[in-house]
């Protein structure tokens, strides 16, 4: 809560100073090229699933305990009990998927198409069980009814290593303009 | 129509009939400009909540009509509302949505400084003004204060003109929006929760207000979200053997059958305000409600608690700029930008003294219905846009508000009650108020 308040109260110039002054760079683990490529493949696959509008497949990328979280500002440290743009467990994600696929979801007539590019993949940490924390950058172009919108920002994935491959425990999505004014809404995950 | 001046009394009267209104009310730039001048800049407009500006120098910026204003907490504890304009060369003094300006406003252009009530404090190179018409006591060299500022239970309103009734009189029947929300707080007060979601509607501001109390649209507009929520709700209950969190019901309830909406009703109050009564199932057996009831009973006694909770209001319209859902602790303020463009500022509140679980209910509604990822408003915004586009066409001249027209029941106290929750009374009632404002403004 306090993080949200701070950003709501301080002007943008002071906010930058407060956030980065004297803080060390975010961590970056030394990993093998193989692990790096494996993680990148996972992120590319996720982007492809989103762009192909395979909503059930997208939800299936998450642990049953997993969350998709898009905070309003970078200062937020949790999505639990704090207003966010998205804070969805897998049940709420299933709701979103069902709604978007429903034949009478009027704002999906026409629907939207997206193209994601994921890059700048940095593995932040690897624990003994092989679970990962991964930061990356994305750019998403969205087309709907003659208009293109642009979304950019960063992902932070907490990935669990399971017998069936990596699963998402938490996907955090920070848009560069999360606290800006929204022209229309976003109907599916970014 | 060609001989009638746009926006004149005759023009306004011709556009608003008891059961239909002319499309120009929604599409004409000249009518929109007149609305801003005669309604938004001539009555009480919601600015923000006192808890948005807790400390000295805390400010919040928004619009009253077309006027950018600053709500600020002054050193004496008062909440002031001043025009966001430096009297020197016109620069806006606060360019962020919110922040803290310290103990003064300081212009970033030439460092003119002002007290938090807008009065001029200091300007650099003052000697250059000797022998000129500049005079520090002249109001034109101070930040302009809005004519009237008042608050009701922490909700701050302002008027750009002095000749308005006092705030409580103006609010009249809409006052209950704030009473109901605050009374539900064990401490009798609510507190705003940052952040504010800001969403642009590509439609006329009246379309939003009309939608809020339109009880026929939910099960049609929101069928997809409602059905999806219902399926997941049932699935959770099957899987866990327990009731799913209220948030699923909040969404599945959008597909309630017509007869349930029929049992509700709308009450029209003076100045265009409206109260939509009925249907707030708070599910008293839920753990957070049990805990909350215990606190409320201890604080107020069972009788008073029951009195507070039996106020069964789904929605209040504070005409012309507010949509409030007191039991859900939600508030949406609209700022018209153009005939087909409306900014909505969306807030939710914490009931002071209530358990966290009660806040979580409000938060769930805020995120699922009102956030920029909403599965509910996505379809509303689509429909409003479609309405706006259709109204621009020459395929017809009128907007129909015929449902249950002629059946509205006028009460002894002057309020008007609908025969069914699905009546188009709210639309007729608001356009009646619109006509009053617009005709009155035409004469001035």
Coordinates of C-alpha atoms in Angstrom, one line a residue:
Chain A
X1 CA 0.0 0.0 0.0
X2 CA 2.7 2.4 1.0
X3 CA 4.4 2.1 -2.4
X4 CA 1.3 3.1 -4.2
X5 CA 0.7 6.1 -2.0
X6 CA 4.3 7.3 -2.5
X7 CA 4.0 7.2 -6.3
X8 CA 0.6 8.9 -6.2
X9 CA 2.0 11.6 -4.1
X10 CA 5.3 12.4 -5.6
X11 CA 5.9 14.1 -8.8
X12 CA 7.6 12.1 -11.5
X13 CA 11.0 13.8 -11.2
X14 CA 11.3 13.0 -7.5
X15 CA 10.0 9.5 -8.1
X16 CA 12.9 8.7 -10.4
X17 CA 15.4 10.0 -7.9
X18 CA 13.8 8.1 -5.0
X19 CA 13.6 4.8 -6.9
X20 CA 17.1 4.6 -8.4
X21 CA 19.4 6.8 -6.3
X22 CA 22.2 4.7 -4.9
X23 CA 20.4 1.4 -5.5
X24 CA 22.5 -1.5 -7.0
X25 CA 21.6 -2.8 -10.5
X26 CA 19.1 -5.6 -10.4
X27 CA 20.6 -9.0 -10.1
X28 CA 21.7 -11.1 -13.1
X29 CA 22.7 -14.8 -12.7
X30 CA 25.6 -16.3 -14.6
X31 CA 23.9 -19.1 -16.5
X32 CA 24.8 -21.5 -19.3
X33 CA 23.9 -20.7 -22.9
X34 CA 21.6 -23.7 -22.9
X35 CA 19.6 -22.5 -20.0
X36 CA 19.4 -19.0 -21.5
X37 CA 18.1 -20.5 -24.7
X38 CA 15.6 -22.7 -22.9
X39 CA 14.1 -19.7 -21.1
X40 CA 14.0 -17.7 -24.3
X41 CA 12.2 -20.5 -26.0
X42 CA 9.6 -20.5 -23.2
X43 CA 9.0 -16.8 -23.5
X44 CA 8.8 -17.0 -27.3
X45 CA 6.3 -19.8 -27.0
X46 CA 4.2 -17.8 -24.6
X47 CA 4.2 -14.8 -26.9
X48 CA 3.1 -17.1 -29.8
X49 CA 0.3 -18.5 -27.7
X50 CA -1.0 -15.0 -27.0
X51 CA -0.8 -13.9 -30.6
X52 CA -2.5 -17.0 -31.7
X53 CA -5.4 -16.3 -29.2
X54 CA -5.0 -19.7 -27.7
X55 CA -6.4 -18.6 -24.4
X56 CA -6.8 -22.0 -22.7
X57 CA -3.2 -22.9 -23.7
X58 CA -2.1 -19.6 -22.1
X59 CA -3.8 -20.4 -18.8
X60 CA -2.2 -23.8 -18.9
X61 CA 1.2 -22.2 -18.8
X62 CA 0.5 -21.2 -15.2
X63 CA 0.7 -23.3 -12.0
X64 CA -2.6 -23.9 -10.3
X65 CA -1.3 -21.5 -7.6
X66 CA -0.1 -19.0 -10.2
X67 CA -1.0 -15.4 -10.8
X68 CA -1.0 -12.9 -13.6
X69 CA -0.3 -9.4 -12.3
X70 CA -0.2 -6.0 -13.9
X71 CA 0.4 -3.4 -11.3
X72 CA -0.5 0.3 -11.9
X73 CA 3.0 1.5 -11.0
X74 CA 6.4 0.0 -10.7
X75 CA 6.5 1.0 -7.0
X76 CA 3.9 -1.7 -6.1
X77 CA 5.5 -4.7 -4.4
X78 CA 2.5 -7.0 -4.3
X79 CA -0.8 -7.5 -6.2
X80 CA -2.5 -8.9 -3.1
X81 CA -4.9 -6.4 -1.6
X82 CA -3.7 -3.5 -3.7
X83 CA -5.4 -2.1 -6.7
X84 CA -3.8 -3.4 -9.9
X85 CA -4.8 -3.4 -13.6
X86 CA -4.8 -7.2 -13.5
X87 CA -4.4 -9.5 -10.5
X88 CA -5.7 -12.8 -11.5
X89 CA -5.4 -16.3 -10.2
X90 CA -6.0 -19.1 -12.6
X91 CA -9.8 -19.1 -11.9
X92 CA -10.1 -15.5 -12.8
X93 CA -7.9 -16.2 -15.8
X94 CA -10.3 -19.0 -16.9
X95 CA -13.2 -16.5 -16.5
X96 CA -11.4 -14.0 -18.8
X97 CA -10.7 -16.8 -21.4
X98 CA -14.3 -18.0 -21.3
X99 CA -15.6 -14.5 -21.7
X100 CA -13.4 -13.6 -24.7
X101 CA -14.4 -16.9 -26.4
X102 CA -18.1 -16.4 -25.8
X103 CA -20.1 -15.8 -29.0
X104 CA -21.8 -12.7 -27.5
X105 CA -18.7 -10.9 -26.2
X106 CA -19.7 -7.8 -28.1
X107 CA -16.4 -6.0 -27.9
X108 CA -14.8 -9.0 -29.7
X109 CA -16.8 -8.2 -32.8
X110 CA -14.4 -7.4 -34.3
X111 CA -11.8 -9.0 -32.0
X112 CA -8.3 -7.8 -31.7
X113 CA -5.1 -9.2 -33.1
X114 CA -1.7 -8.7 -31.5
X115 CA 2.0 -9.2 -32.3
X116 CA 4.4 -9.6 -29.4
X117 CA 8.1 -9.2 -29.5
X118 CA 10.0 -10.4 -26.4
X119 CA 13.6 -9.5 -25.9
X120 CA 16.3 -8.5 -23.4
X121 CA 16.0 -11.7 -21.5
X122 CA 17.9 -11.7 -18.2
X123 CA 17.8 -14.6 -15.8
X124 CA 17.8 -13.0 -12.4
X125 CA 18.2 -16.1 -10.3
X126 CA 18.2 -19.9 -10.3
X127 CA 17.5 -21.8 -7.1
X128 CA 18.6 -25.3 -6.2
X129 CA 15.5 -26.9 -7.6
X130 CA 16.0 -25.1 -10.9
X131 CA 13.2 -22.5 -10.4
X132 CA 14.0 -19.3 -12.1
X133 CA 13.3 -15.6 -11.9
X134 CA 13.5 -14.0 -15.4
X135 CA 13.2 -10.4 -16.5
X136 CA 12.5 -9.4 -20.1
X137 CA 11.1 -6.7 -22.2
X138 CA 8.2 -6.8 -24.5
X139 CA 6.6 -4.8 -27.2
X140 CA 3.0 -5.5 -28.3
X141 CA 1.2 -4.1 -31.2
X142 CA -2.6 -4.5 -31.1
X143 CA -5.0 -4.0 -34.0
X144 CA -8.7 -3.7 -33.6
X145 CA -11.3 -2.1 -35.9
X146 CA -8.9 0.0 -38.0
X147 CA -6.8 1.2 -35.1
X148 CA -3.4 0.1 -33.9
X149 CA -2.3 0.6 -30.3
X150 CA 1.1 0.1 -28.8
X151 CA 2.1 -1.4 -25.5
X152 CA 5.6 -1.7 -24.2
X153 CA 7.1 -2.7 -20.9
X154 CA 8.7 -5.4 -18.9
X155 CA 7.9 -8.9 -17.8
X156 CA 9.1 -10.6 -14.7
X157 CA 8.4 -14.3 -14.6
X158 CA 8.8 -16.6 -11.6
X159 CA 9.1 -20.0 -13.2
X160 CA 8.7 -23.3 -11.5
X161 CA 10.6 -26.2 -12.9
X162 CA 8.1 -29.1 -13.1
X163 CA 8.1 -32.6 -14.8
X164 CA 6.1 -31.0 -17.6
X165 CA 8.6 -28.2 -18.1
X166 CA 8.5 -24.6 -16.8
X167 CA 5.2 -23.3 -15.3
X168 CA 4.5 -19.7 -14.3
X169 CA 4.1 -19.0 -10.6
X170 CA 3.9 -15.3 -11.1
X171 CA 4.0 -13.2 -14.3
X172 CA 4.4 -9.5 -13.5
X173 CA 3.8 -7.1 -16.3
X174 CA 4.9 -3.5 -15.9
X175 CA 3.6 -1.3 -18.7
X176 CA 5.5 1.9 -19.3
X177 CA 2.1 3.8 -19.2
X178 CA 0.3 1.7 -16.5
X179 CA -0.7 4.8 -14.5
X180 CA -1.6 6.8 -17.6
X181 CA -5.1 7.5 -19.0
X182 CA -6.5 4.6 -20.9
X183 CA -8.1 5.0 -24.3
X184 CA -10.4 2.0 -24.1
X185 CA -9.4 -1.1 -22.1
X186 CA -7.3 -4.3 -22.7
X187 CA -9.4 -7.4 -23.0
X188 CA -6.8 -10.1 -22.7
X189 CA -3.4 -10.6 -21.2
X190 CA -0.5 -8.6 -22.5
Chain B
X1 CA -34.9 24.1 -37.3
X2 CA -32.9 26.4 -39.6
X3 CA -34.5 29.6 -38.3
X4 CA -33.9 28.6 -34.6
X5 CA -30.6 29.6 -33.0
X6 CA -28.7 26.6 -31.8
X7 CA -28.9 26.3 -28.1
X8 CA -31.7 28.9 -27.7
X9 CA -34.6 28.2 -25.5
X10 CA -36.8 27.2 -28.5
X11 CA -34.0 24.9 -29.8
X12 CA -33.6 23.2 -26.4
X13 CA -37.3 22.8 -25.8
X14 CA -37.7 21.2 -29.3
X15 CA -34.9 18.7 -28.6
X16 CA -36.3 17.3 -25.4
X17 CA -39.7 15.6 -25.4
X18 CA -41.2 13.6 -22.5
X19 CA -40.4 10.3 -24.1
X20 CA -37.6 11.0 -26.7
X21 CA -34.7 13.4 -27.2
X22 CA -33.1 14.6 -30.4
X23 CA -29.8 13.1 -31.4
X24 CA -28.2 16.5 -31.5
X25 CA -28.1 16.5 -27.7
X26 CA -25.3 13.9 -28.1
X27 CA -23.5 15.0 -31.3
X28 CA -23.6 18.7 -31.8
X29 CA -20.4 20.6 -30.8
X30 CA -22.3 23.8 -30.2
X31 CA -24.8 22.0 -27.9
X32 CA -21.8 20.4 -26.1
X33 CA -20.2 23.8 -25.6
X34 CA -23.5 25.1 -24.2
X35 CA -23.7 22.1 -21.8
X36 CA -20.3 22.9 -20.4
X37 CA -21.2 26.5 -19.9
X38 CA -24.7 26.1 -18.6
X39 CA -24.4 22.8 -16.6
X40 CA -20.8 21.9 -15.7
X41 CA -19.6 25.4 -15.1
X42 CA -22.8 26.5 -13.4
X43 CA -23.4 23.9 -10.7
X44 CA -21.7 21.9 -8.0
X45 CA -19.2 19.4 -9.5
X46 CA -17.4 16.7 -7.6
X47 CA -13.7 17.4 -7.3
X48 CA -12.3 14.7 -5.1
X49 CA -12.2 13.2 -1.6
X50 CA -10.5 15.0 1.3
X51 CA -8.4 11.9 2.0
X52 CA -6.7 12.4 -1.4
X53 CA -5.0 15.5 0.1
X54 CA -4.1 14.5 3.6
X55 CA -1.1 16.6 4.3
X56 CA -0.3 20.3 3.8
X57 CA 0.6 20.9 0.1
X58 CA -1.0 17.6 -1.1
X59 CA -2.8 18.4 -4.3
X60 CA -5.0 16.8 -6.9
X61 CA -5.7 18.2 -10.4
X62 CA -8.9 17.7 -12.4
X63 CA -11.4 19.5 -14.5
X64 CA -14.6 21.4 -13.7
X65 CA -16.2 21.8 -17.1
X66 CA -13.3 23.0 -19.2
X67 CA -11.4 24.6 -16.3
X68 CA -8.3 22.8 -15.0
X69 CA -8.4 23.1 -11.2
X70 CA -6.2 22.2 -8.2
X71 CA -7.6 20.8 -5.0
X72 CA -5.0 21.4 -2.3
X73 CA -4.7 21.1 1.5
X74 CA -3.7 24.4 2.9
X75 CA -1.7 25.2 6.1
X76 CA -4.9 25.9 8.0
X77 CA -6.1 22.4 7.2
X78 CA -8.7 23.7 4.7
X79 CA -9.2 22.1 1.3
X80 CA -9.0 24.8 -1.3
X81 CA -9.9 24.6 -5.0
X82 CA -8.1 27.1 -7.3
X83 CA -7.8 27.5 -11.1
X84 CA -4.6 25.8 -12.3
X85 CA -3.2 28.9 -13.9
X86 CA -0.5 31.3 -13.1
X87 CA -1.8 34.9 -13.4
X88 CA 1.5 36.0 -15.0
X89 CA 1.6 34.3 -18.3
X90 CA -0.9 31.5 -17.8
X91 CA 1.3 28.5 -17.2
X92 CA -0.4 25.6 -15.3
X93 CA 1.1 25.4 -11.8
X94 CA 0.6 21.7 -11.2
X95 CA 1.0 19.5 -14.2
X96 CA 0.8 16.1 -12.5
X97 CA -2.5 14.3 -11.6
X98 CA -1.4 14.6 -7.9
X99 CA 1.6 15.4 -5.8
X100 CA 2.8 17.6 -3.0
X101 CA 3.6 21.2 -3.8
X102 CA 5.1 22.1 -0.4
X103 CA 3.9 25.2 1.4
X104 CA 3.5 27.3 -1.8
X105 CA 2.7 27.0 -5.5
X106 CA 5.8 28.0 -7.5
X107 CA 5.5 28.7 -11.2
X108 CA 8.2 26.8 -13.2
X109 CA 8.3 29.6 -15.8
X110 CA 9.2 32.8 -13.8
X111 CA 9.0 31.6 -10.2
X112 CA 5.9 33.5 -9.1
X113 CA 5.0 32.0 -5.8
X114 CA 1.5 31.7 -4.3
X115 CA 0.1 30.6 -1.0
X116 CA -2.0 27.5 -0.9
X117 CA -5.2 29.6 -1.1
X118 CA -3.9 31.1 -4.4
X119 CA -2.9 34.5 -3.0
X120 CA 0.3 36.0 -4.4
X121 CA 3.3 35.6 -2.1
X122 CA 6.3 36.7 -4.0
X123 CA 7.6 37.5 -7.4
X124 CA 11.2 37.9 -8.6
X125 CA 12.6 41.2 -9.9
X126 CA 9.7 43.1 -8.3
X127 CA 11.5 46.4 -8.9
X128 CA 10.6 46.1 -12.6
X129 CA 7.0 46.6 -11.7
X130 CA 7.5 50.0 -10.2
X131 CA 5.5 52.6 -12.0
X132 CA 3.4 50.1 -13.8
X133 CA -0.2 49.1 -13.4
X134 CA 0.8 46.0 -11.6
X135 CA -0.5 45.9 -8.0
X136 CA 0.0 43.0 -5.6
X137 CA -3.4 43.6 -4.1
X138 CA -5.2 43.3 -7.5
X139 CA -7.0 39.9 -7.7
X140 CA -5.9 39.6 -11.4
X141 CA -2.4 38.9 -10.1
X142 CA -3.5 36.1 -7.7
X143 CA -4.5 32.5 -8.6
X144 CA -8.2 32.6 -9.0
X145 CA -10.2 30.7 -6.5
X146 CA -13.3 28.9 -7.6
X147 CA -16.5 30.6 -6.4
X148 CA -17.7 27.9 -4.0
X149 CA -16.1 24.9 -2.3
X150 CA -17.8 22.7 0.2
X151 CA -17.6 19.1 1.2
X152 CA -20.1 16.5 2.4
X153 CA -18.8 13.7 4.6
X154 CA -15.3 14.1 3.0
X155 CA -16.5 14.4 -0.6
X156 CA -15.4 17.7 -2.0
X157 CA -17.5 19.7 -4.5
X158 CA -16.9 23.0 -6.1
X159 CA -18.9 25.5 -8.2
X160 CA -17.4 28.1 -10.6
X161 CA -20.3 30.4 -9.9
X162 CA -21.4 31.8 -6.6
X163 CA -25.2 31.7 -7.1
X164 CA -25.8 28.1 -6.3
X165 CA -27.7 26.6 -3.4
X166 CA -25.6 25.2 -0.5
X167 CA -24.1 21.8 -1.3
X168 CA -26.5 19.8 0.9
X169 CA -29.5 21.4 -0.7
X170 CA -28.1 20.8 -4.1
X171 CA -27.4 17.1 -3.4
X172 CA -30.8 16.6 -1.9
X173 CA -31.8 13.0 -2.7
X174 CA -28.3 12.1 -3.9
X175 CA -26.8 12.9 -0.4
X176 CA -27.7 9.3 0.5
X177 CA -24.8 8.1 -1.8
X178 CA -22.3 9.5 0.8
X179 CA -24.4 8.7 3.9
X180 CA -24.9 5.1 2.8
X181 CA -21.2 4.6 2.1
X182 CA -19.9 6.4 5.2
X183 CA -22.6 4.9 7.6
X184 CA -21.4 1.5 6.5
X185 CA -18.0 2.3 7.9
X186 CA -17.8 1.4 11.6
X187 CA -15.9 4.7 12.1
X188 CA -18.5 6.6 10.0
X189 CA -15.9 7.7 7.4
X190 CA -14.3 6.4 4.2
X191 CA -10.9 6.8 2.9
X192 CA -9.9 6.9 -0.8
X193 CA -7.6 4.2 -2.1
X194 CA -5.0 5.2 -4.7
X195 CA -4.7 4.7 -7.6
X196 CA -7.3 6.3 -9.7
X197 CA -8.1 4.5 -12.9
X198 CA -8.7 6.9 -15.8
X199 CA -10.5 5.6 -18.8
X200 CA -11.6 7.5 -21.9
X201 CA -15.1 6.7 -23.2
X202 CA -15.5 7.5 -26.9
X203 CA -19.1 8.6 -26.4
X204 CA -21.1 11.4 -25.0
X205 CA -21.2 11.9 -21.2
X206 CA -24.9 11.4 -21.0
X207 CA -24.7 7.9 -22.6
X208 CA -22.6 6.9 -19.6
X209 CA -25.0 8.2 -17.0
X210 CA -28.0 6.7 -18.9
X211 CA -26.3 3.3 -18.9
X212 CA -25.7 3.3 -15.2
X213 CA -29.3 2.9 -14.3
X214 CA -30.4 1.0 -17.4
X215 CA -31.5 -2.4 -15.9
X216 CA -32.4 -4.0 -19.2
X217 CA -28.8 -3.8 -20.6
X218 CA -26.8 -5.9 -18.1
X219 CA -28.0 -9.4 -19.0
X220 CA -27.6 -8.5 -22.7
X221 CA -24.4 -6.3 -22.8
X222 CA -22.7 -8.4 -20.2
X223 CA -24.0 -11.9 -21.1
X224 CA -20.5 -13.1 -22.0
X225 CA -18.8 -12.0 -18.8
X226 CA -21.8 -13.0 -16.7
X227 CA -22.0 -16.5 -18.1
X228 CA -18.2 -17.0 -17.9
X229 CA -18.3 -15.9 -14.3
X230 CA -21.2 -18.2 -13.6
X231 CA -19.4 -21.2 -15.1
X232 CA -16.2 -20.6 -13.1
X233 CA -18.3 -19.9 -9.9
X234 CA -20.0 -23.3 -10.2
X235 CA -16.8 -25.0 -11.0
X236 CA -15.1 -23.6 -7.9
X237 CA -18.1 -24.6 -5.8
X238 CA -18.0 -28.2 -7.2
X239 CA -14.2 -28.4 -6.7
X240 CA -14.0 -27.0 -3.2
X241 CA -17.5 -27.8 -1.8
X242 CA -17.6 -24.1 -0.6
X243 CA -19.2 -20.9 -1.9
X244 CA -16.9 -19.1 -4.4
X245 CA -15.8 -15.6 -3.4
X246 CA -18.4 -12.9 -3.8
X247 CA -16.4 -11.5 -6.7
X248 CA -17.7 -14.3 -9.0
X249 CA -21.3 -13.5 -8.0
X250 CA -20.6 -9.8 -8.6
X251 CA -20.0 -10.7 -12.2
X252 CA -22.5 -13.5 -12.7
X253 CA -25.2 -11.2 -11.2
X254 CA -24.9 -9.2 -14.4
X255 CA -26.9 -11.9 -16.1
X256 CA -29.8 -11.8 -13.6
X257 CA -33.1 -12.4 -15.3
X258 CA -35.4 -9.5 -16.1
X259 CA -37.9 -10.2 -13.3
X260 CA -35.2 -9.6 -10.7
X261 CA -34.5 -6.1 -12.2
X262 CA -38.2 -5.6 -12.4
X263 CA -38.5 -5.8 -8.6
X264 CA -36.1 -2.9 -8.2
X265 CA -37.1 0.7 -8.8
X266 CA -35.6 4.1 -9.7
X267 CA -36.4 7.3 -7.8
X268 CA -35.8 10.6 -9.5
X269 CA -34.9 13.6 -7.2
X270 CA -34.6 17.3 -7.9
X271 CA -31.7 18.5 -10.0
X272 CA -31.6 15.3 -12.0
X273 CA -30.3 13.0 -9.2
X274 CA -31.4 9.4 -9.1
X275 CA -31.4 6.5 -6.7
X276 CA -31.6 2.9 -8.0
X277 CA -33.1 0.9 -5.2
X278 CA -32.9 -2.9 -4.5
X279 CA -30.6 -5.8 -5.1
X280 CA -27.5 -5.6 -3.0
X281 CA -27.0 -9.1 -1.8
X282 CA -24.2 -8.8 0.7
X283 CA -24.2 -12.5 1.6
X284 CA -24.2 -12.1 5.4
X285 CA -22.9 -15.6 6.1
X286 CA -19.6 -14.9 4.4
X287 CA -16.7 -14.8 6.9
X288 CA -15.8 -11.2 6.3
X289 CA -19.5 -10.1 6.8
X290 CA -19.7 -12.1 10.0
X291 CA -16.6 -10.3 11.3
X292 CA -17.9 -6.9 10.0
X293 CA -21.3 -7.4 11.6
X294 CA -19.7 -8.1 14.9
X295 CA -17.8 -4.8 14.8
X296 CA -20.8 -2.8 13.6
X297 CA -23.0 -4.3 16.3
X298 CA -20.5 -3.5 19.0
X299 CA -20.2 0.1 17.7
X300 CA -23.8 0.9 16.9
X301 CA -26.0 -1.7 18.4
X302 CA -27.9 -4.3 16.4
X303 CA -30.9 -2.0 15.7
X304 CA -28.8 0.8 14.2
X305 CA -26.6 -1.7 12.3
X306 CA -29.7 -3.2 10.8
X307 CA -31.0 0.2 9.9
X308 CA -27.7 1.0 8.1
X309 CA -27.4 -2.3 6.2
X310 CA -31.1 -2.3 5.2
X311 CA -30.5 0.8 3.0
X312 CA -30.7 -1.2 -0.2
X313 CA -29.2 1.0 -2.9
X314 CA -27.5 -0.3 -6.0
X315 CA -26.6 3.0 -7.6
X316 CA -26.8 6.7 -7.2
X317 CA -26.5 9.3 -9.9
X318 CA -25.3 12.7 -8.7
X319 CA -26.2 14.7 -11.7
X320 CA -24.4 15.7 -13.8
X321 CA -21.1 14.1 -13.0
X322 CA -21.3 11.3 -10.5
X323 CA -22.1 7.6 -10.5
X324 CA -21.8 6.1 -7.0
X325 CA -22.3 2.6 -5.8
X326 CA -22.3 3.0 -2.0
X327 CA -22.4 -0.7 -0.8
X328 CA -19.5 -1.5 -3.2
X329 CA -17.6 1.6 -2.2
X330 CA -17.1 2.7 -5.9
X331 CA -17.3 6.2 -7.4
X332 CA -17.0 7.3 -10.9
X333 CA -16.7 11.0 -11.8
X334 CA -17.0 12.0 -15.4
X335 CA -15.3 14.9 -17.2
X336 CA -16.8 15.6 -20.6
X337 CA -14.0 16.4 -23.1
X338 CA -16.1 16.6 -26.3
X339 CA -19.5 15.5 -27.7
X340 CA -18.0 12.0 -28.3
X341 CA -15.3 11.9 -25.7
X342 CA -15.6 11.6 -21.9
X343 CA -13.0 11.0 -19.3
X344 CA -14.0 8.9 -16.3
X345 CA -12.1 9.0 -13.1
X346 CA -12.7 5.8 -11.2
X347 CA -12.1 5.6 -7.4
X348 CA -12.9 3.1 -4.6
X349 CA -12.9 3.6 -0.9
X350 CA -12.0 1.8 2.3
X351 CA -14.6 1.7 5.1
X352 CA -12.7 3.0 8.1
X353 CA -12.8 0.5 10.9
X354 CA -14.0 -2.4 8.8
X355 CA -12.2 -5.7 8.5
X356 CA -9.8 -6.2 5.6
X357 CA -12.2 -8.7 4.0
X358 CA -14.8 -5.9 3.4
X359 CA -12.1 -3.9 1.6
X360 CA -11.2 -6.9 -0.5
X361 CA -14.8 -7.0 -1.8
X362 CA -14.6 -3.4 -2.9
X363 CA -11.2 -4.0 -4.4
X364 CA -12.5 -7.1 -6.4
X365 CA -15.3 -5.0 -7.9
X366 CA -12.9 -2.2 -8.6
X367 CA -10.5 -4.5 -10.5
X368 CA -13.1 -6.7 -12.2
X369 CA -15.6 -4.1 -13.3
X370 CA -13.8 -0.8 -13.3
X371 CA -10.1 -1.4 -14.1
X372 CA -8.6 -1.0 -17.6
X373 CA -8.7 -4.8 -17.8
X374 CA -12.4 -5.0 -17.1
X375 CA -14.4 -7.8 -18.7
X376 CA -17.6 -5.8 -17.9
X377 CA -17.0 -2.3 -19.1
X378 CA -15.2 -3.6 -22.2
X379 CA -18.7 -4.4 -23.6
X380 CA -20.2 -1.2 -22.2
X381 CA -17.6 0.9 -23.9
X382 CA -18.2 -0.9 -27.1
X383 CA -21.9 -0.3 -27.0
X384 CA -21.5 3.4 -26.0
X385 CA -19.1 3.8 -29.0
X386 CA -21.6 2.1 -31.3
X387 CA -24.4 4.4 -30.0
X388 CA -22.3 7.5 -30.6
X389 CA -21.4 6.4 -34.1
X390 CA -25.1 5.6 -34.9
X391 CA -26.2 8.9 -33.5
X392 CA -23.9 10.8 -35.9
X393 CA -25.7 9.1 -38.8
X394 CA -28.8 10.5 -40.6
X395 CA -30.6 7.1 -40.1
X396 CA -32.9 8.7 -37.6
X397 CA -33.2 11.9 -35.5
X398 CA -34.5 10.6 -32.1
X399 CA -33.3 8.6 -29.1
X400 CA -36.2 6.6 -27.6
X401 CA -36.9 6.6 -23.9
X402 CA -40.4 5.2 -24.3
X403 CA -40.1 2.2 -22.0
X404 CA -42.8 2.8 -19.3
X405 CA -43.2 6.4 -20.3
X406 CA -46.2 8.1 -18.8
X407 CA -46.3 5.6 -15.9
X408 CA -43.8 7.4 -13.6
X409 CA -45.4 8.1 -10.2
X410 CA -45.0 11.5 -8.7
X411 CA -44.8 11.4 -5.0
X412 CA -46.1 13.9 -2.4
X413 CA -42.5 14.9 -1.7
X414 CA -41.8 15.7 -5.3
X415 CA -39.8 12.7 -6.2
X416 CA -40.7 10.4 -9.1
X417 CA -40.8 6.6 -8.7
X418 CA -40.6 4.1 -11.6
X419 CA -43.2 1.4 -12.0
X420 CA -40.4 -1.1 -12.6
X421 CA -36.6 -1.2 -12.2
X422 CA -36.4 -1.6 -16.0
X423 CA -38.3 1.7 -16.7
X424 CA -36.5 4.4 -18.7
X425 CA -37.4 6.8 -16.0
X426 CA -33.8 7.6 -15.3
X427 CA -33.1 8.8 -18.9
X428 CA -36.3 10.9 -19.0
X429 CA -35.6 12.3 -15.6
X430 CA -32.0 13.3 -16.4
X431 CA -33.0 14.9 -19.7
X432 CA -35.6 16.8 -17.8
X433 CA -32.9 18.3 -15.6
X434 CA -30.7 18.8 -18.6
X435 CA -33.5 20.8 -20.2
X436 CA -33.9 23.0 -17.1
X437 CA -30.2 23.8 -16.9
X438 CA -30.0 24.5 -20.6
X439 CA -33.1 26.7 -20.8
X440 CA -32.0 28.6 -17.7
X441 CA -28.6 29.1 -19.2
X442 CA -30.0 30.3 -22.5
X443 CA -31.8 33.1 -20.7
X444 CA -28.6 34.3 -19.0

